[in-house]
Short mmCIF file of C-alpha atoms in Angstrom, two decimals:
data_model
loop_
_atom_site.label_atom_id
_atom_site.label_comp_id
_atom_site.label_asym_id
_atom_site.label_seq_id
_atom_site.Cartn_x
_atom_site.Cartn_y
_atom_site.Cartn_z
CA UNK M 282 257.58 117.96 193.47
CA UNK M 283 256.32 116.18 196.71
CA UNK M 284 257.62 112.52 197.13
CA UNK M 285 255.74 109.54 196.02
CA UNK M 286 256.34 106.59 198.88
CA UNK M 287 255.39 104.15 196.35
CA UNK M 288 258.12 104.96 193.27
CA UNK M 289 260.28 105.27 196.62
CA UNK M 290 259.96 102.06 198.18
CA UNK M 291 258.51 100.01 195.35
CA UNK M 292 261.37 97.06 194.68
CA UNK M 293 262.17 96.55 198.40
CA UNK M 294 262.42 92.93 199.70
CA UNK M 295 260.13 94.06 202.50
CA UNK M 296 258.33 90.42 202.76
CA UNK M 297 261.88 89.08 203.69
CA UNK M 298 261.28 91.19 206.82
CA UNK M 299 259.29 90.45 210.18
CA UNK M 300 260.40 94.01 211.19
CA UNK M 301 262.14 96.78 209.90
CA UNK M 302 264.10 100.54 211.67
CA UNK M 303 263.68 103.58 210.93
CA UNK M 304 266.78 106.16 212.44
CA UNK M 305 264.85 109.30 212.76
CA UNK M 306 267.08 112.39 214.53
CA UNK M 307 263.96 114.80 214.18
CA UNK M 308 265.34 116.43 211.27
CA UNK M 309 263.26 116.82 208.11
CA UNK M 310 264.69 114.49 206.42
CA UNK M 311 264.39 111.57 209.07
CA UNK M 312 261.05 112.31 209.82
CA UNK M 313 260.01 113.03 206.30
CA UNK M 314 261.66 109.03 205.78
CA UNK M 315 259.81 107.90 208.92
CA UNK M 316 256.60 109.24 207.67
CA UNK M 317 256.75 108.31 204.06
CA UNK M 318 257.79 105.22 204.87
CA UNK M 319 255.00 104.77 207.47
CA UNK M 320 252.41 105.84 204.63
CA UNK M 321 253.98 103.12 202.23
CA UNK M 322 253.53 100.31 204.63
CA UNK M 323 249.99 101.24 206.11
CA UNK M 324 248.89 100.16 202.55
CA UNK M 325 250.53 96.62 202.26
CA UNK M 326 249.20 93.14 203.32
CA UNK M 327 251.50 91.44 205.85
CA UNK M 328 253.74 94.49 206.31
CA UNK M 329 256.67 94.29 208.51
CA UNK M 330 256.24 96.08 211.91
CA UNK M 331 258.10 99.53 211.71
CA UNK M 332 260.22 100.60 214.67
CA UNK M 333 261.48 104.40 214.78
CA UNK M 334 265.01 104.39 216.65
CA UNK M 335 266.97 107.78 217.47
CA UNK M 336 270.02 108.38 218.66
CA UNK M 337 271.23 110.23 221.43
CA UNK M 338 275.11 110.87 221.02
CA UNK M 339 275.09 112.52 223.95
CA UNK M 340 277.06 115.32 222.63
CA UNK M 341 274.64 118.13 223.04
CA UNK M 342 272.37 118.69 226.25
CA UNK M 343 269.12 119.27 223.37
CA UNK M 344 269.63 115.75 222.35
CA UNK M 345 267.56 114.13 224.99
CA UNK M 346 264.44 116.69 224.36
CA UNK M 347 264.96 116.19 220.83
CA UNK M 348 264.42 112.30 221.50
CA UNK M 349 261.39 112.72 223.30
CA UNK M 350 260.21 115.23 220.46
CA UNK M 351 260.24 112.16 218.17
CA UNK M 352 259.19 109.42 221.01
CA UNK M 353 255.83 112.00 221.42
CA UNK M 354 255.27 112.15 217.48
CA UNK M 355 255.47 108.55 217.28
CA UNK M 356 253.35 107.78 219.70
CA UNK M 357 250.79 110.38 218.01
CA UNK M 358 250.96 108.10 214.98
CA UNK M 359 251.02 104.91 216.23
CA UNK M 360 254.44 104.26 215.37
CA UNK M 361 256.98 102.35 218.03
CA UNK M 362 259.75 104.24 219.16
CA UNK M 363 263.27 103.38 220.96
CA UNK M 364 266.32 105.90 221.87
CA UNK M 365 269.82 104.55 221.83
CA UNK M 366 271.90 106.38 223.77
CA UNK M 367 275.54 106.44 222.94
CA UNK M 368 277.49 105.84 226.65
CA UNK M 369 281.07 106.09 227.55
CA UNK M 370 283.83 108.31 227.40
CA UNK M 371 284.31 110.18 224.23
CA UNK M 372 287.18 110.18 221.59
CA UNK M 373 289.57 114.06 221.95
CA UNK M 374 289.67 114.00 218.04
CA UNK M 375 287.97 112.10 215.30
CA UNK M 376 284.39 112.79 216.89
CA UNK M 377 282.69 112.86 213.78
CA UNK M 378 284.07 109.56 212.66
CA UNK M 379 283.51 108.14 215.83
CA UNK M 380 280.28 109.22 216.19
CA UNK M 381 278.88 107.55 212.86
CA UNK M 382 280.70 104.36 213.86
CA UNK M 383 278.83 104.67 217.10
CA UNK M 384 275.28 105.57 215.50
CA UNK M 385 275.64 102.22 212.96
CA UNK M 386 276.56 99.99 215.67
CA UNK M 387 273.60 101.53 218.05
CA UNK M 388 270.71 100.91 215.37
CA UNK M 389 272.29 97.69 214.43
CA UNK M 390 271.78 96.65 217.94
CA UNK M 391 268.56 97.85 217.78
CA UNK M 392 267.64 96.42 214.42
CA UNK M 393 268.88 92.91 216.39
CA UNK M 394 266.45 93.51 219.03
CA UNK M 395 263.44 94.24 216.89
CA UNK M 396 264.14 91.09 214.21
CA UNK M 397 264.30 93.84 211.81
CA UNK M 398 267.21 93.09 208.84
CA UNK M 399 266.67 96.76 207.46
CA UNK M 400 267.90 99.73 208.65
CA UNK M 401 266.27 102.99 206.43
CA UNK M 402 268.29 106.69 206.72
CA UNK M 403 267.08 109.41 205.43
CA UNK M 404 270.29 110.44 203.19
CA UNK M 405 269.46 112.90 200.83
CA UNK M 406 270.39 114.16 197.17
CA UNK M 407 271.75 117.06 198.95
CA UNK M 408 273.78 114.62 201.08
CA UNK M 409 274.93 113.07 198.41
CA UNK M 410 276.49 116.02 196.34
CA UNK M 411 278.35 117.29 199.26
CA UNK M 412 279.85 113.63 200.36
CA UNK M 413 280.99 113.55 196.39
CA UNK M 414 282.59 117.24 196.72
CA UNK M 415 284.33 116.40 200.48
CA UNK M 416 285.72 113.09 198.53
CA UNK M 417 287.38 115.10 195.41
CA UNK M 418 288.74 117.88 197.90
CA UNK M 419 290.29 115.45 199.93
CA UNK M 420 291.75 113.26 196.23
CA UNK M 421 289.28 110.01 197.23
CA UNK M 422 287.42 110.15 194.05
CA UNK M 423 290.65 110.45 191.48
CA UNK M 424 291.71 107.37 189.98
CA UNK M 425 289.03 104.56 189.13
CA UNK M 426 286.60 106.84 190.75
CA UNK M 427 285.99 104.52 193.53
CA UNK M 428 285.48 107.27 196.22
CA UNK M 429 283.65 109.13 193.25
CA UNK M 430 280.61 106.85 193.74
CA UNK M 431 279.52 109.05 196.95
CA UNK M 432 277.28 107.32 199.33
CA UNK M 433 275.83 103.57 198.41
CA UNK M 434 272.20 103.22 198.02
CA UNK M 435 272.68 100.10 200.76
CA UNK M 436 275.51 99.28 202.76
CA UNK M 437 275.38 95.39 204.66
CA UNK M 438 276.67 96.39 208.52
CA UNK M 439 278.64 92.93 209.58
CA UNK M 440 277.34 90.67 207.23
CA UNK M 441 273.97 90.95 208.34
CA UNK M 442 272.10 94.24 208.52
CA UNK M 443 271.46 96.03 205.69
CA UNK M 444 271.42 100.10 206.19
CA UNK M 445 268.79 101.33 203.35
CA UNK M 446 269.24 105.05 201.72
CA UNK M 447 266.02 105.25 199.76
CA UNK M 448 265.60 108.94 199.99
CA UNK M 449 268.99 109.69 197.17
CA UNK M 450 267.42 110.62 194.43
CA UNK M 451 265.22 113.15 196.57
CA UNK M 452 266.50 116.80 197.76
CA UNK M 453 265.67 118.22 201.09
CA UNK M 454 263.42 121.24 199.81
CA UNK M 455 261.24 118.50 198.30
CA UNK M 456 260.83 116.47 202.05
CA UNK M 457 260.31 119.71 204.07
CA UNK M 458 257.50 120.52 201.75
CA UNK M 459 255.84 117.19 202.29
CA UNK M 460 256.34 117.56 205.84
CA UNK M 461 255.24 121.17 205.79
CA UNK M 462 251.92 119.35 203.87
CA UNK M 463 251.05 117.40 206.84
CA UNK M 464 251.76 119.86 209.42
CA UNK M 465 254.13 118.39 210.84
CA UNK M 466 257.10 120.79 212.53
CA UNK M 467 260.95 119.04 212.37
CA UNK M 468 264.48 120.21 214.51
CA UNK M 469 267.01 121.96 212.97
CA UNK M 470 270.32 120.76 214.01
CA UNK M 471 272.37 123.73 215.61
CA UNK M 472 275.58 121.94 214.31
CA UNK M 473 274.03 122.50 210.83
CA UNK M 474 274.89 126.03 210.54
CA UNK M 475 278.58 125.27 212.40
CA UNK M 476 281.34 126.06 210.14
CA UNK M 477 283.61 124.25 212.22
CA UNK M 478 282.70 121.04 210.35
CA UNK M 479 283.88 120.09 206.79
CA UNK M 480 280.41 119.69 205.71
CA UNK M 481 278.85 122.53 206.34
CA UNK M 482 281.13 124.84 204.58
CA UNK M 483 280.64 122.31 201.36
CA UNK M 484 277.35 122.99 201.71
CA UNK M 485 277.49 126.23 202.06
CA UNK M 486 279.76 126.88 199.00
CA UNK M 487 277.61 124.55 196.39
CA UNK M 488 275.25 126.30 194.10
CA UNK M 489 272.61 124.11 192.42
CA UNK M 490 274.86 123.89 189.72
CA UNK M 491 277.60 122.95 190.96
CA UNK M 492 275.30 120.36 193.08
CA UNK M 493 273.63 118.91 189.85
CA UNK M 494 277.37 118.20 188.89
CA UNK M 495 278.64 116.55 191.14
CA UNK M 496 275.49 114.30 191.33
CA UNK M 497 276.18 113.35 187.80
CA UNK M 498 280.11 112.42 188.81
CA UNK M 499 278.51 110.22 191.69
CA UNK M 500 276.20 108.10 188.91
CA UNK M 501 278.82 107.92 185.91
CA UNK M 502 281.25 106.55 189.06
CA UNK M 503 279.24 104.17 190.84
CA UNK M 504 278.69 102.48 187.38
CA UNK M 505 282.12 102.45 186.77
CA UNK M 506 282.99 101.05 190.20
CA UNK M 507 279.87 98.10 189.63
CA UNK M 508 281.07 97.10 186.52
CA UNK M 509 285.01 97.34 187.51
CA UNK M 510 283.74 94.40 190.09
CA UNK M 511 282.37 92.90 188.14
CA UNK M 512 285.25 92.59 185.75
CA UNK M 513 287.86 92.04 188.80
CA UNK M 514 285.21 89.16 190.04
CA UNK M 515 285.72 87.19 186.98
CA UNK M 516 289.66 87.53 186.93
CA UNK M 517 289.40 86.61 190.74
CA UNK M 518 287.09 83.56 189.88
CA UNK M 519 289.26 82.31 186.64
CA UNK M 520 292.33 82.63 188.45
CA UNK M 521 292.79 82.48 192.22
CA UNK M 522 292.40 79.32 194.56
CA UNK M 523 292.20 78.72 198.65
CA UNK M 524 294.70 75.89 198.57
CA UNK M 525 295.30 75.76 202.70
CA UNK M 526 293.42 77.62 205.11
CA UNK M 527 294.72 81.47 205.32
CA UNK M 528 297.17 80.70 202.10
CA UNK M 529 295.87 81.70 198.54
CA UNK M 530 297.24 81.03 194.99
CA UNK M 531 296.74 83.30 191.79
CA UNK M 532 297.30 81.82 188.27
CA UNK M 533 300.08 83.98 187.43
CA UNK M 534 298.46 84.47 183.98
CA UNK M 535 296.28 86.94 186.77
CA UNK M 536 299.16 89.38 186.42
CA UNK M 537 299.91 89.36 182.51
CA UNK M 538 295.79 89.80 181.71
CA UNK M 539 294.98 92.26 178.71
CA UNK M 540 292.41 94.05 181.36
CA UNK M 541 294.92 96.15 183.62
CA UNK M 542 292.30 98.60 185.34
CA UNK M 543 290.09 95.03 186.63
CA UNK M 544 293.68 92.59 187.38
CA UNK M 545 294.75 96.20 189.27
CA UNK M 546 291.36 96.14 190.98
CA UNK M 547 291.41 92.65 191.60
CA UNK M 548 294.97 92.66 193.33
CA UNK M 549 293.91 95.26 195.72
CA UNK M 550 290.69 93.32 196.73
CA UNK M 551 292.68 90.04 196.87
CA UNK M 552 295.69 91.63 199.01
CA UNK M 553 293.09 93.02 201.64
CA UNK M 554 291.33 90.08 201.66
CA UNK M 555 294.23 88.09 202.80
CA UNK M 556 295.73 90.39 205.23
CA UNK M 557 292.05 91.59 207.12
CA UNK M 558 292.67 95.29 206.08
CA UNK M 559 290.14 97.48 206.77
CA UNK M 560 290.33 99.83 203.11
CA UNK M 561 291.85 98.75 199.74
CA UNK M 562 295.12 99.55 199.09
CA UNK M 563 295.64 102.77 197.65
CA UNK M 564 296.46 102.73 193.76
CA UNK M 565 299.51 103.84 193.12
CA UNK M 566 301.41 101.15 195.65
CA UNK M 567 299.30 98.86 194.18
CA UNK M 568 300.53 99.05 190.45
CA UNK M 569 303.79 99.33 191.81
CA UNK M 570 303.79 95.70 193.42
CA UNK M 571 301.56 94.41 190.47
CA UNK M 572 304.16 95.78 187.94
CA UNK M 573 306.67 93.93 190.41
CA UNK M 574 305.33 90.53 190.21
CA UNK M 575 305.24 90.71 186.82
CA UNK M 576 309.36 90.53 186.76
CA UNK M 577 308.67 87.98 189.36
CA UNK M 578 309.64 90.39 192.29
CA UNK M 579 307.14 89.82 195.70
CA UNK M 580 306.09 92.36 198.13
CA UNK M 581 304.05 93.00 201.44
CA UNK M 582 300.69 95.21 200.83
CA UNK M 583 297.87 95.43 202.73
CA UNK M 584 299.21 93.04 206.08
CA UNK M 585 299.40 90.29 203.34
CA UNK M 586 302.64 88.44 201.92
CA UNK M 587 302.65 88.71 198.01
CA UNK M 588 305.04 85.71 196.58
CA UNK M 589 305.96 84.34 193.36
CA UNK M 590 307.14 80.93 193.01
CA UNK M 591 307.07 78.81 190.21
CA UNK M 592 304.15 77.32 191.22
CA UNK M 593 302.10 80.33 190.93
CA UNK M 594 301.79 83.44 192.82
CA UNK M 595 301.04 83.05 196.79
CA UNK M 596 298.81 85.75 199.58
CA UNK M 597 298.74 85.04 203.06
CA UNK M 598 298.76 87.50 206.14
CA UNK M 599 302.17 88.48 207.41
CA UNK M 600 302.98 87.40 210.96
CA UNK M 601 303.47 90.80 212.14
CA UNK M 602 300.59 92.92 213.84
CA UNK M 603 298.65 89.96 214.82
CA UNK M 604 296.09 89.53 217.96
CA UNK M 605 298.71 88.77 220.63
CA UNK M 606 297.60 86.73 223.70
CA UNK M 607 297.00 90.19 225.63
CA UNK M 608 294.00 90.85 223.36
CA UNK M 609 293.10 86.78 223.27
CA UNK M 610 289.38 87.00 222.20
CA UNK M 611 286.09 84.53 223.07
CA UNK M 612 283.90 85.88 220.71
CA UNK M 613 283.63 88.41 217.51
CA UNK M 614 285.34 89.30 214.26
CA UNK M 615 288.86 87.93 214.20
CA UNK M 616 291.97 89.91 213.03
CA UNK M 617 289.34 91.53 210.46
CA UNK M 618 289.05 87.70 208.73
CA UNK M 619 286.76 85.84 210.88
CA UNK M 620 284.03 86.13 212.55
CA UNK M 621 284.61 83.33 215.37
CA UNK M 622 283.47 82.28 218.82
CA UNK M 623 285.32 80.09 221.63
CA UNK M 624 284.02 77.17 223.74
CA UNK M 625 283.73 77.77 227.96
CA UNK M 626 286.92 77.93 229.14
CA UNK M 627 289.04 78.90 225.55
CA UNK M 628 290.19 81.59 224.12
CA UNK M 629 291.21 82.58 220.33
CA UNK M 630 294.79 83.65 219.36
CA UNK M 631 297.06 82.72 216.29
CA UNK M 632 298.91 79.82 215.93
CA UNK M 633 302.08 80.85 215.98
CA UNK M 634 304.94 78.59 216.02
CA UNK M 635 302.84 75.66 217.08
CA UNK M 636 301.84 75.72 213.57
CA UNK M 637 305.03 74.07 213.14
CA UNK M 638 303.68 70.42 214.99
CA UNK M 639 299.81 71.61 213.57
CA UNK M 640 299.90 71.66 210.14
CA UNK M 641 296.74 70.89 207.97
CA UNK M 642 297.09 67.87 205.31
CA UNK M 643 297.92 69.85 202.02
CA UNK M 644 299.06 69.03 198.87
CA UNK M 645 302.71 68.01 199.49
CA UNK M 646 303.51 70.21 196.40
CA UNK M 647 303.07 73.17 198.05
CA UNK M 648 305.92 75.04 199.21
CA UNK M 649 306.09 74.24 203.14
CA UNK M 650 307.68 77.54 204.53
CA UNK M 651 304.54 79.28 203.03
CA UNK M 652 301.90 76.61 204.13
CA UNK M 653 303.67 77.38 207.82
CA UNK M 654 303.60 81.27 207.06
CA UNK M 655 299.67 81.13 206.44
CA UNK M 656 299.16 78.78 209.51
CA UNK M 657 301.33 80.30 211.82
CA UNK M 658 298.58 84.12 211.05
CA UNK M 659 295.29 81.71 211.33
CA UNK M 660 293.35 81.60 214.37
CA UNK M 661 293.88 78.54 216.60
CA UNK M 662 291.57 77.95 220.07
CA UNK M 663 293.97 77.82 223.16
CA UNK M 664 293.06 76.63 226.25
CA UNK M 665 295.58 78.53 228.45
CA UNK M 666 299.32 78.44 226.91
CA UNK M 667 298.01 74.82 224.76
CA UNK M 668 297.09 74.76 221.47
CA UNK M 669 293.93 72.97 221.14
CA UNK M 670 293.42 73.27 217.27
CA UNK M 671 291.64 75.77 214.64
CA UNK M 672 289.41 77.60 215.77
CA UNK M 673 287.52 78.23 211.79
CA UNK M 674 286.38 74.19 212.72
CA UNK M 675 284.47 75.18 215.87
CA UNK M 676 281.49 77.67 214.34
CA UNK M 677 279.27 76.77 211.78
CA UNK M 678 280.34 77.97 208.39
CA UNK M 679 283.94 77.97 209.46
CA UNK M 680 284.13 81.52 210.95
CA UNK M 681 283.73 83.03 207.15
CA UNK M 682 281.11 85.50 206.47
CA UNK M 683 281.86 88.26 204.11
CA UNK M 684 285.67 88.75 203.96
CA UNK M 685 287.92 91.90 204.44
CA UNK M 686 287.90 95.08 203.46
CA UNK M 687 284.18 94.83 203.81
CA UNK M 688 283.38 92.53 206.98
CA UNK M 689 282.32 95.79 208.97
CA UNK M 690 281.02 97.23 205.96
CA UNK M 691 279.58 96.62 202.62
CA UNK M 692 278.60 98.61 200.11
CA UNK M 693 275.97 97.77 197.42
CA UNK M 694 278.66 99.37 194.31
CA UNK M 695 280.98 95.97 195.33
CA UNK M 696 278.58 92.83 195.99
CA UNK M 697 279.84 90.85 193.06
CA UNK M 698 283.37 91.04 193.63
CA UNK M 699 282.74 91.03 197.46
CA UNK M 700 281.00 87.37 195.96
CA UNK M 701 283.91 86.10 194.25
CA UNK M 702 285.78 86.98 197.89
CA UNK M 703 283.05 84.79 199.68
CA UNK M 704 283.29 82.00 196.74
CA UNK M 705 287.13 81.99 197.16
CA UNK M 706 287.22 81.58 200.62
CA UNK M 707 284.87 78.66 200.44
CA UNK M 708 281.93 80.95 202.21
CA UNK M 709 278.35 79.76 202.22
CA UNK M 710 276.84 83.15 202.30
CA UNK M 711 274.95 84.55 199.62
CA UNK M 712 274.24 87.87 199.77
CA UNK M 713 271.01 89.56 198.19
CA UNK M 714 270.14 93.10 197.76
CA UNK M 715 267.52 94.43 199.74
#
């Protein structure tokens, strides 16, 4: 069954949009997104102005001929075209990984440069089922299924570009068929048939079966995860408080709550939050510390300080691991926490002990070692070895956009609790699905 472009892009926020990307490899399934997509627009009023981008990892000498393949078939369609090129000296190990992180950041440049707030990829049904089968080889999908979930229908790249998978629901026999329609040729990727990489042996091993399975696993987790967020949001919105900038304080009725899965859920979000890690926590540490607070015993997870007083139960960042004043920054995502930018002539670094002569006005019942704990890990602007003062008060909004673990990356599964994060925080940003 070919696709329709309609049932597929029917429900995007496209008149949000003055422009919109396309990342098209020459594949099938890129071009059969590119086209499709292409199609869809031609037949709306005011449509946003489509831009195809590829990206040249510069990994294999084909890549550059395979850009121009797709420059020359856009330009036979009347379709703009770009090629990002990824420059620089490559990573030993970790290429894959690297080279993904590379390929977002390229077409979110791009997207920048063309006004465009939507990203489309053409991730596939197929994709999907052999993302879901890497995760439960490797244990990520266990537990609360969160790794179950497989790939997120949108993901928001740095608070501000949303990355679009329409094409999920949709296998690749179906979109080289349409393509094959329209006469229109695609690349294979050589590295598609190399079993040197992880996924091409999954693919290689799943029957249809076995496919359709894991498919099924990826739907009955994602609503698991959405709805576990949703539950953890509400704890998170009942019961914690920003009571000092960088220092957070959780009812400690949080702990004690009849639902364990979402107050489990909602201490890993809140202890990554405060400490700017990159992931959640993993489980099992997790229920460890929550079990520990609730015999009143505190704990380090995720970079942030976990302590019960009698006053409630405290997060801040630790002190350790912090930006030192080698890698004092002028502009960009703080420590993980903030996204922040200095005036001429300053730079950004923690407080550190001048926290001690800086502290902000607070309720005096607050316990003062941990009101200096939080300041001392908050970002201050320094103008050479002087402490000029926080650096949150010099950008609008206070340096807070959408908070850790998912400042680089957001996926659709977690908006709402990634909302209670923002609305904890004391965040203006509202995010909206695309």
């Amino acid at each position: 069954m070919q696709p329709d472009p309609r049932q597929i892009f029917d429900g995007i926020a496209f008149s949000r949009q003055t422009g919109v990307i396309a990342a098209v490899s020459g594949g099938g399934d890129s071009l059969a997104l590119l086209l499709l997509l292409k199609e869809f627009l031609d037949l709306q009023v005011g449509a946003p102005a489509l831009t195809a981008v590829t990206v040249d990892h510069a990994l294999r000498a084909e890549a550059a001929e395979e850009a121009r393949f797709v420059a020359a078939l856009c330009a036979s369609r009347g379709i703009a075209h770009c090629t990002m090129v990824w420059r620089g000296e490559k990573p030993a190990t970790g290429i894959s990984a690297a080279a993904r992180s590379a390929r977002l950041s390229l077409l979110a440049q791009a997207a920048r440069e063309a006004g465009a707030g939507l990203v489309f990829t053409g991730h596939t049904r197929d994709d999907q089922a052999e993302t879901v089968s890497m995760r439960a080889g490797r244990g990520t999908g266990r537990g609360t299924g969160l790794g179950g979930a497989g790939i997120a229908p949108a993901s928001l790249y740095e608070g501000a570009i949303w990355f679009v998978r329409p094409l999920l629901s949709h296998g690749r026999t179906d979109l080289r068929s349409y393509l094959a329609s329209r006469d229109v040729r695609w690349i294979d990727d050589p590295t598609n048939d190399d079993t040197t990489y992880e996924r091409v042996r999954v693919r290689r091993s799943l029957t249809a079966e076995m496919a359709a399975r894991r498919i099924a696993e990826a739907e009955t987790a994602a609503a698991r995860r959405i709805a576990l967020g949703a539950r953890a949001a509400r704890l998170i919105d009942g019961h914690a408080r920003c009571v000092a900038p960088g220092l957070y304080r959780v009812d400690p009725a949080f702990v004690e709550d009849a639902d364990a899965e979402a107050a489990l859920h909602a201490l890993r979000v809140l202890t990554a939050m405060a400490g700017g890690a990159l992931h959640l926590p993993s489980e099992e540490p997790s229920a460890h510390v929550l079990a520990g607070l609730r015999a009143g015993v505190c704990a380090t997870l995720s970079r942030a300080v976990i302590d019960r007083r009698a006053s409630g139960i405290y997060l801040h960042r630790e002190r350790r691991n912090l930006p030192t004043g080698n890698e004092a920054m002028r502009e960009g995502l703080w420590d993980r926490r903030y996204r922040l930018s200095a005036p001429e002539g300053m730079h950004i670094a923690p407080f550190g002990a001048a926290a001690h002569d800086l502290l902000p006005e607070a309720n005096p019942t607050l316990p003062q070692d941990l009101l200096f704990a939080a300041q001392f890990a908050e970002p201050a602007l320094w103008r050479g070895d002087v402490c000029v003062g926080p650096a949150r008060m010099a950008v609008p909004g206070n340096g807070i956009g959408v908070p850790a673990p998912w400042a680089h990356l957001l996926p659709s599964f977690d908006i709402d609790v990634a909302h209670a994060l923002i609305r904890l925080v004391g965040g203006k940003t509202v995010l909206k699905l695309p």
